[in-house]
Amino acid sequence: MNAYKAAGVDVEAGYEAVRLMKQHVSKTFIPGVLSNIGGFGGLFEIDKNSYSNPVLVSGTDGVGTKLKIAFIMDKHDTVGQDCVAMCVNDIACSGAKPLFFLDYLAVGKNKPEKVAEIVKGVADGCILAGCALIGGETAEMPGFYPEGEYDLAGFSVGIVDKDKIIDGSRAKKGDALIGLASSGIHSNGYSLVRKLFNLNGNDDDKKLNSYVESLGCTVGEELLKPTRIYVKVLHELIERFSINAVSHITGGGFIENIPRMLPENLRARVNKGTWEVLPIFKMLQSLGNIAERDMFNTFNMGIGMVLAVDSCQADQVIQYLKEKDESAFIIGEVIEEDNGVDIC
């Protein structure tokens, strides 16, 4: 037996994983990709004719403990989309278009078919974001991760013309706040979620496979719904309307993320009842008897992205999104006070 394989690392399995994932990776290639999977670096050529003063924007993130749900459910083809979404949605808040993505997958034992499933999810996310998966790393780390478990993270690089950067400086008193609907919990707060559902290794399968009428699916199916990728719809809005500030509602919920898009002298006022809080959040709040402010400081509550737009265009934005079958709501306004957010 090969000495490295005897130590727990199967290089042949690594080769097979690369072979299996190539079919998914190649589907993400867009103009600008110069390299193919298997090289030492991913190459991407910028179209200089499309930008007068290009600025690169980068973002990095992981899936977090949502992966624990994937392990229990033995379903691995969607968490890759979560990984991509957490990066490219952040980039899009600056008005940037994601160009490429790289992933890092660390496994306890390399099972090529499972690795290919995970990478398929990453590739699916890249296709939804319109960017290329130009490289990555799969590390087999026996003794560090238990067999059957893994961690997944990544980063993306995007581009925007300097004079088109969205940094909140154009936001003003009276701007309307528009919320784009989330698909569910997305990829934040799962340590609390797992505690609330008492996922402690005892009968976890039974708990996750239980059907809940209000959810319209099993608990596990709800918890594994992939994070929505807003890149394409956001860029359509940027081309047509005055989008003055953008916030991705991730860890920290409304309380931490909405103020980040506004200057120090502006504050967000969010009106409860202007959108339907998804059933999963009502369920979580009930399970833990969680204070409302804590819910808004942890979860997205059914709103995955918030835009500040000229008030005179708010109804047009909503109508445009409706025609695109996008669920969106006018959820509040920008007021002239110290930076922060009021939920009332």
Tab-separated table of C-alpha atoms in Angstrom:
chain	number	residue	atom	x	y	z
A	1	MET	CA	0.000	0.000	0.000
A	2	ASN	CA	1.149	3.550	-0.770
A	3	ALA	CA	2.604	5.160	2.384
A	4	TYR	CA	0.455	8.295	2.049
A	5	LYS	CA	-2.677	6.178	1.577
A	6	ALA	CA	-1.735	4.203	4.672
A	7	ALA	CA	-1.687	7.516	6.543
A	8	GLY	CA	-5.267	8.159	5.398
A	9	VAL	CA	-4.818	10.287	2.264
A	10	ASP	CA	-5.898	8.663	-1.017
A	11	VAL	CA	-4.389	10.626	-3.920
A	12	GLU	CA	-6.119	8.382	-6.447
A	13	ALA	CA	-9.466	9.357	-4.936
A	14	GLY	CA	-8.385	12.961	-5.377
A	15	TYR	CA	-7.745	12.414	-9.072
A	16	GLU	CA	-11.138	10.760	-9.450
A	17	ALA	CA	-12.861	13.646	-7.648
A	18	VAL	CA	-11.274	16.124	-10.065
A	19	ARG	CA	-12.406	14.024	-13.025
A	20	LEU	CA	-15.977	13.885	-11.753
A	21	MET	CA	-16.230	17.597	-10.933
A	22	LYS	CA	-14.904	18.793	-14.321
A	23	GLN	CA	-18.298	18.332	-15.976
A	24	HIS	CA	-19.863	20.719	-13.471
A	25	VAL	CA	-17.042	23.258	-13.454
A	26	SER	CA	-16.930	23.608	-17.244
A	27	LYS	CA	-20.586	24.714	-17.286
A	28	THR	CA	-19.631	27.873	-15.390
A	29	PHE	CA	-17.034	29.125	-17.869
A	30	ILE	CA	-17.763	32.590	-19.218
A	31	PRO	CA	-15.777	34.913	-21.526
A	32	GLY	CA	-12.570	35.827	-19.741
A	33	VAL	CA	-11.702	32.361	-18.427
A	34	LEU	CA	-8.203	31.442	-19.634
A	35	SER	CA	-7.434	28.456	-17.459
A	36	ASN	CA	-8.927	25.016	-17.055
A	37	ILE	CA	-9.257	23.014	-13.864
A	38	GLY	CA	-6.040	21.288	-12.826
A	39	GLY	CA	-3.554	24.157	-13.137
A	40	PHE	CA	-1.819	25.875	-10.250
A	41	GLY	CA	-3.766	29.112	-10.576
A	42	GLY	CA	-7.004	30.315	-12.085
A	43	LEU	CA	-6.597	32.835	-14.883
A	44	PHE	CA	-9.214	35.394	-15.867
A	45	GLU	CA	-8.847	38.171	-18.431
A	46	ILE	CA	-10.693	41.437	-17.790
A	47	ASP	CA	-12.538	42.964	-20.732
A	48	LYS	CA	-10.908	46.412	-20.618
A	49	ASN	CA	-13.274	47.771	-23.268
A	50	SER	CA	-16.245	47.375	-20.948
A	51	TYR	CA	-14.839	49.476	-18.099
A	52	SER	CA	-13.351	52.985	-18.082
A	53	ASN	CA	-11.920	52.828	-14.543
A	54	PRO	CA	-12.348	49.257	-13.266
A	55	VAL	CA	-12.242	48.468	-9.555
A	56	LEU	CA	-12.015	44.917	-8.248
A	57	VAL	CA	-14.300	43.928	-5.372
A	58	SER	CA	-13.727	40.751	-3.365
A	59	GLY	CA	-15.687	38.753	-0.824
A	60	THR	CA	-15.107	35.585	1.162
A	61	ASP	CA	-17.273	33.393	3.370
A	62	GLY	CA	-18.227	29.828	4.219
A	63	VAL	CA	-21.373	27.818	4.798
A	64	GLY	CA	-20.984	27.537	8.557
A	65	THR	CA	-22.790	25.034	10.744
A	66	LYS	CA	-25.590	24.621	8.204
A	67	LEU	CA	-23.256	21.874	6.986
A	68	LYS	CA	-24.230	19.832	10.036
A	69	ILE	CA	-27.751	19.565	8.587
A	70	ALA	CA	-26.308	18.352	5.288
A	71	PHE	CA	-24.312	15.667	7.140
A	72	ILE	CA	-27.386	14.373	8.961
A	73	MET	CA	-29.560	14.462	5.828
A	74	ASP	CA	-26.729	13.067	3.672
A	75	LYS	CA	-27.588	15.698	1.085
A	76	HIS	CA	-24.642	17.602	-0.317
A	77	ASP	CA	-25.662	19.143	-3.641
A	78	THR	CA	-27.029	22.477	-2.351
A	79	VAL	CA	-24.555	23.735	0.265
A	80	GLY	CA	-22.224	24.808	-2.527
A	81	GLN	CA	-24.827	27.343	-3.649
A	82	ASP	CA	-24.875	28.691	-0.090
A	83	CYS	CA	-21.124	29.166	-0.229
A	84	VAL	CA	-21.266	31.064	-3.508
A	85	ALA	CA	-24.264	33.146	-2.445
A	86	MET	CA	-22.651	34.370	0.755
A	87	CYS	CA	-19.756	35.770	-1.280
A	88	VAL	CA	-21.357	37.076	-4.470
A	89	ASN	CA	-24.330	38.724	-2.738
A	90	ASP	CA	-21.853	40.756	-0.667
A	91	ILE	CA	-19.957	41.773	-3.799
A	92	ALA	CA	-23.166	42.782	-5.551
A	93	CYS	CA	-23.966	45.261	-2.758
A	94	SER	CA	-21.192	47.480	-4.149
A	95	GLY	CA	-22.728	47.331	-7.620
A	96	ALA	CA	-20.044	44.913	-8.758
A	97	LYS	CA	-20.507	42.022	-11.150
A	98	PRO	CA	-18.857	38.800	-9.883
A	99	LEU	CA	-16.259	37.517	-12.340
A	100	PHE	CA	-14.996	34.309	-10.784
A	101	PHE	CA	-15.156	32.114	-7.706
A	102	LEU	CA	-12.743	29.718	-5.996
A	103	ASP	CA	-13.731	27.180	-3.363
A	104	TYR	CA	-11.907	25.413	-0.560
A	105	LEU	CA	-13.221	22.023	0.523
A	106	ALA	CA	-11.623	20.155	3.422
A	107	VAL	CA	-12.772	16.571	4.029
A	108	GLY	CA	-12.081	13.880	6.566
A	109	LYS	CA	-12.040	11.240	3.818
A	110	ASN	CA	-12.155	11.917	0.106
A	111	LYS	CA	-15.160	10.179	-1.419
A	112	PRO	CA	-15.097	11.321	-5.063
A	113	GLU	CA	-18.841	11.056	-5.667
A	114	LYS	CA	-19.629	13.167	-2.592
A	115	VAL	CA	-16.982	15.732	-3.497
A	116	ALA	CA	-18.470	15.984	-6.991
A	117	GLU	CA	-21.940	16.533	-5.458
A	118	ILE	CA	-20.622	19.377	-3.317
A	119	VAL	CA	-18.826	20.989	-6.260
A	120	LYS	CA	-21.969	20.642	-8.372
A	121	GLY	CA	-23.704	22.904	-5.851
A	122	VAL	CA	-20.862	25.400	-6.134
A	123	ALA	CA	-21.116	25.312	-9.934
A	124	ASP	CA	-24.895	25.760	-9.782
A	125	GLY	CA	-24.378	28.836	-7.622
A	126	CYS	CA	-21.807	30.253	-10.024
A	127	ILE	CA	-24.210	29.814	-12.935
A	128	LEU	CA	-26.930	31.661	-11.010
A	129	ALA	CA	-24.447	34.460	-10.269
A	130	GLY	CA	-23.088	34.579	-13.841
A	131	CYS	CA	-19.513	33.992	-12.707
A	132	ALA	CA	-16.947	31.295	-13.438
A	133	LEU	CA	-15.613	28.633	-11.106
A	134	ILE	CA	-11.975	28.861	-12.145
A	135	GLY	CA	-10.284	26.875	-9.423
A	136	GLY	CA	-10.311	25.569	-5.884
A	137	GLU	CA	-8.773	23.121	-3.485
A	138	THR	CA	-9.905	19.824	-2.038
A	139	ALA	CA	-7.876	18.844	1.009
A	140	GLU	CA	-8.122	15.394	2.565
A	141	MET	CA	-7.392	15.789	6.282
A	142	PRO	CA	-7.798	12.483	8.169
A	143	GLY	CA	-7.756	12.872	11.923
A	144	PHE	CA	-8.700	16.531	11.615
A	145	TYR	CA	-12.242	16.144	10.289
A	146	PRO	CA	-14.293	13.042	11.148
A	147	GLU	CA	-14.997	10.746	8.214
A	148	GLY	CA	-18.206	11.914	6.540
A	149	GLU	CA	-17.746	15.549	7.573
A	150	TYR	CA	-16.197	18.478	5.751
A	151	ASP	CA	-15.900	22.243	5.689
A	152	LEU	CA	-16.618	24.447	2.690
A	153	ALA	CA	-15.552	28.037	2.104
A	154	GLY	CA	-14.701	30.205	-0.851
A	155	PHE	CA	-14.125	33.653	-2.244
A	156	SER	CA	-15.133	35.651	-5.264
A	157	VAL	CA	-13.776	38.623	-7.186
A	158	GLY	CA	-16.009	41.060	-9.027
A	159	ILE	CA	-15.636	44.269	-10.992
A	160	VAL	CA	-17.334	47.656	-11.155
A	161	ASP	CA	-16.533	51.011	-12.734
A	162	LYS	CA	-15.299	53.397	-10.047
A	163	ASP	CA	-17.993	56.000	-10.750
A	164	LYS	CA	-20.700	53.327	-10.458
A	165	ILE	CA	-19.703	52.002	-7.030
A	166	ILE	CA	-22.650	51.830	-4.621
A	167	ASP	CA	-21.301	52.856	-1.218
A	168	GLY	CA	-24.342	54.485	0.400
A	169	SER	CA	-23.148	58.025	-0.269
A	170	ARG	CA	-26.131	58.671	-2.549
A	171	ALA	CA	-28.644	57.571	0.086
A	172	LYS	CA	-30.799	60.390	1.437
A	173	LYS	CA	-33.682	61.216	3.714
A	174	GLY	CA	-36.948	59.970	2.242
A	175	ASP	CA	-35.484	57.077	0.249
A	176	ALA	CA	-37.754	54.049	0.226
A	177	LEU	CA	-36.466	50.759	1.619
A	178	ILE	CA	-37.297	47.799	-0.593
A	179	GLY	CA	-36.852	44.257	0.675
A	180	LEU	CA	-36.220	41.313	-1.628
A	181	ALA	CA	-37.638	38.068	-0.275
A	182	SER	CA	-35.372	35.367	1.105
A	183	SER	CA	-35.817	31.653	0.436
A	184	GLY	CA	-35.599	30.835	4.128
A	185	ILE	CA	-32.898	31.000	6.781
A	186	HIS	CA	-30.172	31.185	4.114
A	187	SER	CA	-26.851	30.431	5.836
A	188	ASN	CA	-26.801	32.267	9.154
A	189	GLY	CA	-27.794	31.466	12.703
A	190	TYR	CA	-27.548	27.688	12.373
A	191	SER	CA	-25.845	27.148	15.710
A	192	LEU	CA	-28.992	28.564	17.293
A	193	VAL	CA	-31.232	26.695	14.848
A	194	ARG	CA	-29.628	23.364	15.746
A	195	LYS	CA	-30.025	24.121	19.438
A	196	LEU	CA	-33.705	25.026	19.013
A	197	PHE	CA	-34.430	21.784	17.143
A	198	ASN	CA	-32.350	19.874	19.711
A	199	LEU	CA	-30.059	18.334	17.105
A	200	ASN	CA	-27.687	16.629	19.495
A	201	GLY	CA	-27.041	13.297	17.790
A	202	ASN	CA	-30.071	11.534	19.245
A	203	ASP	CA	-32.840	10.800	16.728
A	204	ASP	CA	-31.688	13.691	14.538
A	205	ASP	CA	-32.889	11.879	11.405
A	206	LYS	CA	-36.370	11.571	12.863
A	207	LYS	CA	-36.470	15.242	13.865
A	208	LEU	CA	-35.331	16.470	10.447
A	209	ASN	CA	-37.593	14.118	8.495
A	210	SER	CA	-40.725	15.208	10.333
A	211	TYR	CA	-43.226	16.977	8.076
A	212	VAL	CA	-44.531	20.367	9.247
A	213	GLU	CA	-47.760	21.596	7.700
A	214	SER	CA	-46.948	25.311	8.011
A	215	LEU	CA	-43.618	24.784	6.248
A	216	GLY	CA	-45.074	22.600	3.499
A	217	CYS	CA	-42.076	20.274	3.770
A	218	THR	CA	-39.951	18.445	6.312
A	219	VAL	CA	-37.838	20.328	8.826
A	220	GLY	CA	-34.669	19.124	7.111
A	221	GLU	CA	-35.846	20.237	3.667
A	222	GLU	CA	-36.638	23.687	5.058
A	223	LEU	CA	-33.301	24.017	6.808
A	224	LEU	CA	-31.364	23.016	3.678
A	225	LYS	CA	-33.079	25.452	1.313
A	226	PRO	CA	-30.141	27.152	-0.413
A	227	THR	CA	-29.404	30.841	-0.038
A	228	ARG	CA	-30.885	32.969	-2.803
A	229	ILE	CA	-28.448	34.609	-5.195
A	230	TYR	CA	-29.549	38.161	-5.985
A	231	VAL	CA	-26.790	39.177	-8.382
A	232	LYS	CA	-28.648	39.155	-11.690
A	233	VAL	CA	-31.863	40.802	-10.499
A	234	LEU	CA	-29.898	43.429	-8.589
A	235	HIS	CA	-27.899	44.362	-11.693
A	236	GLU	CA	-31.081	44.625	-13.710
A	237	LEU	CA	-32.387	47.086	-11.115
A	238	ILE	CA	-29.131	49.071	-11.083
A	239	GLU	CA	-29.360	49.522	-14.861
A	240	ARG	CA	-32.936	50.839	-14.700
A	241	PHE	CA	-33.429	52.684	-11.414
A	242	SER	CA	-31.665	54.868	-8.843
A	243	ILE	CA	-30.349	52.306	-6.374
A	244	ASN	CA	-28.649	54.382	-3.688
A	245	ALA	CA	-27.614	51.737	-1.147
A	246	VAL	CA	-27.739	47.953	-0.804
A	247	SER	CA	-27.521	45.659	2.215
A	248	HIS	CA	-27.180	41.865	2.230
A	249	ILE	CA	-29.054	40.556	5.287
A	250	THR	CA	-26.697	37.942	6.665
A	251	GLY	CA	-25.271	37.308	10.143
A	252	GLY	CA	-26.533	40.022	12.472
A	253	GLY	CA	-29.858	40.250	10.670
A	254	PHE	CA	-31.528	43.638	10.199
A	255	ILE	CA	-29.927	45.235	13.246
A	256	GLU	CA	-26.322	44.938	12.109
A	257	ASN	CA	-26.571	44.875	8.322
A	258	ILE	CA	-28.994	47.621	7.297
A	259	PRO	CA	-27.058	50.430	9.066
A	260	ARG	CA	-23.890	49.337	7.225
A	261	MET	CA	-25.284	50.620	3.934
A	262	LEU	CA	-26.053	54.126	5.246
A	263	PRO	CA	-23.852	57.104	6.202
A	264	GLU	CA	-23.585	58.204	9.839
A	265	ASN	CA	-26.341	60.824	9.618
A	266	LEU	CA	-29.004	58.500	8.196
A	267	ARG	CA	-31.129	55.844	9.857
A	268	ALA	CA	-33.456	53.140	8.573
A	269	ARG	CA	-37.043	52.861	9.756
A	270	VAL	CA	-38.462	49.412	9.010
A	271	ASN	CA	-42.195	48.877	9.295
A	272	LYS	CA	-43.273	45.459	10.546
A	273	GLY	CA	-46.207	43.940	8.719
A	274	THR	CA	-45.142	45.218	5.312
A	275	TRP	CA	-44.052	41.689	4.387
A	276	GLU	CA	-44.982	38.199	5.517
A	277	VAL	CA	-42.455	36.756	7.962
A	278	LEU	CA	-41.755	33.219	6.773
A	279	PRO	CA	-43.243	30.368	8.865
A	280	ILE	CA	-39.807	28.974	9.761
A	281	PHE	CA	-38.962	32.156	11.680
A	282	LYS	CA	-42.234	32.075	13.583
A	283	MET	CA	-41.480	28.453	14.422
A	284	LEU	CA	-37.957	29.259	15.631
A	285	GLN	CA	-39.175	32.156	17.765
A	286	SER	CA	-41.800	29.949	19.361
A	287	LEU	CA	-39.392	27.070	20.011
A	288	GLY	CA	-36.945	29.287	21.874
A	289	ASN	CA	-39.311	31.939	23.217
A	290	ILE	CA	-36.930	34.405	21.570
A	291	ALA	CA	-37.408	38.153	21.951
A	292	GLU	CA	-38.418	39.890	18.727
A	293	ARG	CA	-35.340	42.129	18.639
A	294	ASP	CA	-33.100	39.066	18.998
A	295	MET	CA	-34.848	37.489	16.015
A	296	PHE	CA	-34.187	40.599	13.915
A	297	ASN	CA	-30.588	40.620	15.167
A	298	THR	CA	-29.956	36.996	14.137
A	299	PHE	CA	-32.111	36.071	11.141
A	300	ASN	CA	-33.214	37.636	7.859
A	301	MET	CA	-36.903	37.199	8.788
A	302	GLY	CA	-37.860	36.619	5.155
A	303	ILE	CA	-35.913	39.526	3.624
A	304	GLY	CA	-32.561	38.622	2.076
A	305	MET	CA	-31.545	41.974	0.641
A	306	VAL	CA	-32.589	45.581	1.306
A	307	LEU	CA	-32.288	48.452	-1.171
A	308	ALA	CA	-32.563	52.188	-0.610
A	309	VAL	CA	-34.127	53.744	-3.723
A	310	ASP	CA	-35.505	57.142	-4.736
A	311	SER	CA	-39.003	57.261	-3.259
A	312	CYS	CA	-40.485	58.398	-6.580
A	313	GLN	CA	-39.279	55.161	-8.169
A	314	ALA	CA	-40.268	52.729	-5.414
A	315	ASP	CA	-43.580	51.657	-6.949
A	316	GLN	CA	-41.920	51.205	-10.344
A	317	VAL	CA	-39.236	49.008	-8.807
A	318	ILE	CA	-41.860	46.843	-7.120
A	319	GLN	CA	-43.842	46.554	-10.357
A	320	TYR	CA	-40.709	45.627	-12.319
A	321	LEU	CA	-39.831	42.928	-9.795
A	322	LYS	CA	-43.387	41.626	-9.817
A	323	GLU	CA	-43.187	41.227	-13.609
A	324	LYS	CA	-40.001	39.201	-13.022
A	325	ASP	CA	-41.854	36.967	-10.522
A	326	GLU	CA	-39.717	38.373	-7.733
A	327	SER	CA	-41.276	38.874	-4.309
A	328	ALA	CA	-40.409	42.354	-3.064
A	329	PHE	CA	-41.929	44.830	-0.630
A	330	ILE	CA	-41.624	48.467	0.412
A	331	ILE	CA	-40.617	47.842	4.013
A	332	GLY	CA	-39.717	51.319	5.281
A	333	GLU	CA	-37.812	54.516	4.637
A	334	VAL	CA	-34.584	56.360	5.339
A	335	ILE	CA	-34.813	59.094	7.972
A	336	GLU	CA	-32.394	61.795	9.123
A	337	GLU	CA	-31.080	60.600	12.468
A	338	ASP	CA	-27.991	58.915	13.889
A	339	ASN	CA	-27.072	55.756	12.004
A	340	GLY	CA	-28.985	52.670	13.042
A	341	VAL	CA	-32.304	50.958	12.433
A	342	ASP	CA	-35.724	51.184	14.069
A	343	ILE	CA	-38.151	48.294	13.629
A	344	CYS	CA	-41.639	49.463	14.453
